[in-house]
mmCIF file of C-alpha atoms in Angstrom:
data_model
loop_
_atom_site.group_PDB
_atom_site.id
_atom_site.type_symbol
_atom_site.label_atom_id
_atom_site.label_comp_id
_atom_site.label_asym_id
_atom_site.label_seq_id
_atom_site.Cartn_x
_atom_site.Cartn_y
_atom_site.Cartn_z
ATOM 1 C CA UNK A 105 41.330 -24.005 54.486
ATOM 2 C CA UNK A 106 38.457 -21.983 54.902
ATOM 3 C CA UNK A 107 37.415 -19.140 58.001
ATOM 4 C CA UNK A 108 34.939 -21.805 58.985
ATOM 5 C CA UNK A 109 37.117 -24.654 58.735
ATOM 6 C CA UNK A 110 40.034 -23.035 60.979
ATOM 7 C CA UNK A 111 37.228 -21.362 63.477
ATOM 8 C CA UNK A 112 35.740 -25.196 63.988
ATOM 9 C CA UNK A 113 39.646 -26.728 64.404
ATOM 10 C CA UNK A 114 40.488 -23.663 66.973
ATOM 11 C CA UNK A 115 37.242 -24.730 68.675
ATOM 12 C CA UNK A 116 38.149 -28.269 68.450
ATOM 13 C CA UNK A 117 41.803 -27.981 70.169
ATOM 14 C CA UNK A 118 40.305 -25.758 72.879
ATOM 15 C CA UNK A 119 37.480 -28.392 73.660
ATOM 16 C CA UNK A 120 40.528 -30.897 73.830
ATOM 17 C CA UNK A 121 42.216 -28.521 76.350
ATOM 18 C CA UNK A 122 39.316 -28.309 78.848
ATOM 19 C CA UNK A 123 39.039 -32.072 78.487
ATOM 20 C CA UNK A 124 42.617 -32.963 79.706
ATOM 21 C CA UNK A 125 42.559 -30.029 82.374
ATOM 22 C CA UNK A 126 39.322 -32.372 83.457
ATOM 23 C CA UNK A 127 41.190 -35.234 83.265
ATOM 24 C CA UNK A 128 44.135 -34.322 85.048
ATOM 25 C CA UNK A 129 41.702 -32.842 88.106
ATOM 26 C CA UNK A 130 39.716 -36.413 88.238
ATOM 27 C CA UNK A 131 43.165 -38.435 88.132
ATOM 28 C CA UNK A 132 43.308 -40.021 84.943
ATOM 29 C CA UNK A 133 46.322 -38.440 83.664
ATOM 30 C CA UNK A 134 49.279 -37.237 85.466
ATOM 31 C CA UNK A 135 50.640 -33.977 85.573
ATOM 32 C CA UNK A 136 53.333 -34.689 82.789
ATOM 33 C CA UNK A 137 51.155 -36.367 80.689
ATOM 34 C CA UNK A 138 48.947 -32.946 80.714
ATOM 35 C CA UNK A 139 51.948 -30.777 80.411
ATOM 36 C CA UNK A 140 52.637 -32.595 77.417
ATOM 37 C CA UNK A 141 49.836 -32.255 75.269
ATOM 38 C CA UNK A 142 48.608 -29.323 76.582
ATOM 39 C CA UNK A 143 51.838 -27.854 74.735
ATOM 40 C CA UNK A 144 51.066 -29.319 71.565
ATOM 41 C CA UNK A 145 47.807 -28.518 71.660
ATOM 42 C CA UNK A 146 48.804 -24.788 72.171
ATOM 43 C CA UNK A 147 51.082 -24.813 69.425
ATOM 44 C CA UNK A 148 48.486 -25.588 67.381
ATOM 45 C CA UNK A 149 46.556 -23.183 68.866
ATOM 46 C CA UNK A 150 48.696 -20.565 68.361
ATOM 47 C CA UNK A 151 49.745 -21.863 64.446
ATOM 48 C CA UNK A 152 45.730 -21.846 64.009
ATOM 49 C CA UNK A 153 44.740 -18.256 65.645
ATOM 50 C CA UNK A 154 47.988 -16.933 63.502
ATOM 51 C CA UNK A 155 47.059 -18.140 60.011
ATOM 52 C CA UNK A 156 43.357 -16.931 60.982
ATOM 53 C CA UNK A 157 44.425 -13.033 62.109
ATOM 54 C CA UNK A 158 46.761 -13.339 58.854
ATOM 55 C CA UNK A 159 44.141 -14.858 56.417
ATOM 56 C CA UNK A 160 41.766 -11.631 57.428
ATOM 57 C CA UNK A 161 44.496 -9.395 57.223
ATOM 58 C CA UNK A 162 45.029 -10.261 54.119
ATOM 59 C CA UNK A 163 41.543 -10.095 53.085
ATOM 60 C CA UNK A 164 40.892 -6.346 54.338
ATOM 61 C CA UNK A 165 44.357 -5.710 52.012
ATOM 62 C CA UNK A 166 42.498 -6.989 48.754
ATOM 63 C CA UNK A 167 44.802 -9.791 48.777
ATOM 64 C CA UNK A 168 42.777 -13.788 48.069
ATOM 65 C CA UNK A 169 43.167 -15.231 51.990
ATOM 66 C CA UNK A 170 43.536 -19.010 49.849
ATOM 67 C CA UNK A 171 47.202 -17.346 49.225
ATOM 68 C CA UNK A 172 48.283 -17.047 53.104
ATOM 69 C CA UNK A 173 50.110 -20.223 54.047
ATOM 70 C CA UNK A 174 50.275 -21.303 57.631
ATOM 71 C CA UNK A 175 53.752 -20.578 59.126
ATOM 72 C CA UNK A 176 55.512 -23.528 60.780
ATOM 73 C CA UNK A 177 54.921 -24.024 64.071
ATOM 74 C CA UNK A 178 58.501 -23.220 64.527
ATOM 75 C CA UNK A 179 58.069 -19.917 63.284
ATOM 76 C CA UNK A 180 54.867 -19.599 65.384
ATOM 77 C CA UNK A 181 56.602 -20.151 68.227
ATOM 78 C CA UNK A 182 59.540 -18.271 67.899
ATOM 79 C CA UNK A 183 57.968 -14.774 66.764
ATOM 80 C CA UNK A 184 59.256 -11.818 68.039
ATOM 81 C CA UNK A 185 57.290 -10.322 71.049
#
């Protein structure tokens, strides 16, 4: 997956976030059912931003950024602050 590609999915899940917090303020979903995807939508988030901060990181270190794999999103999730 290219820059592009994960720059257009980031902006994607974000669009998806505004969309439920809209939804939840005009009453078609409940709280829980926000709650819920909202978390899996910032998973992915933060799976997506991590891969992309990695993939340059890699780049700037002369390394191909096609070689960085995307962590889980258990490993995502459960980095060390």
């Amino acid at each position: 997956m290219d820059e592009k590609t994960l720059i257009h999915q980031i902006s994607a899940l974000v669009d998806d976030e505004h969309k439920l917090r809209t939804q939840l303020q005009t009453g078609k979903i409940t709280e829980q059912e926000e709650h819920d995807r909202l978390g899996n939508i910032e998973a992915q988030l933060d799976q997506l931003w991590d891969l992309l901060r990695r993939r340059r990181a890699a780049k700037l270190q002369g390394v191909a950024p096609d070689e960085v794999q995307a962590h889980t999103l258990d490993e995502v999730e459960h980095y060390l602050q």
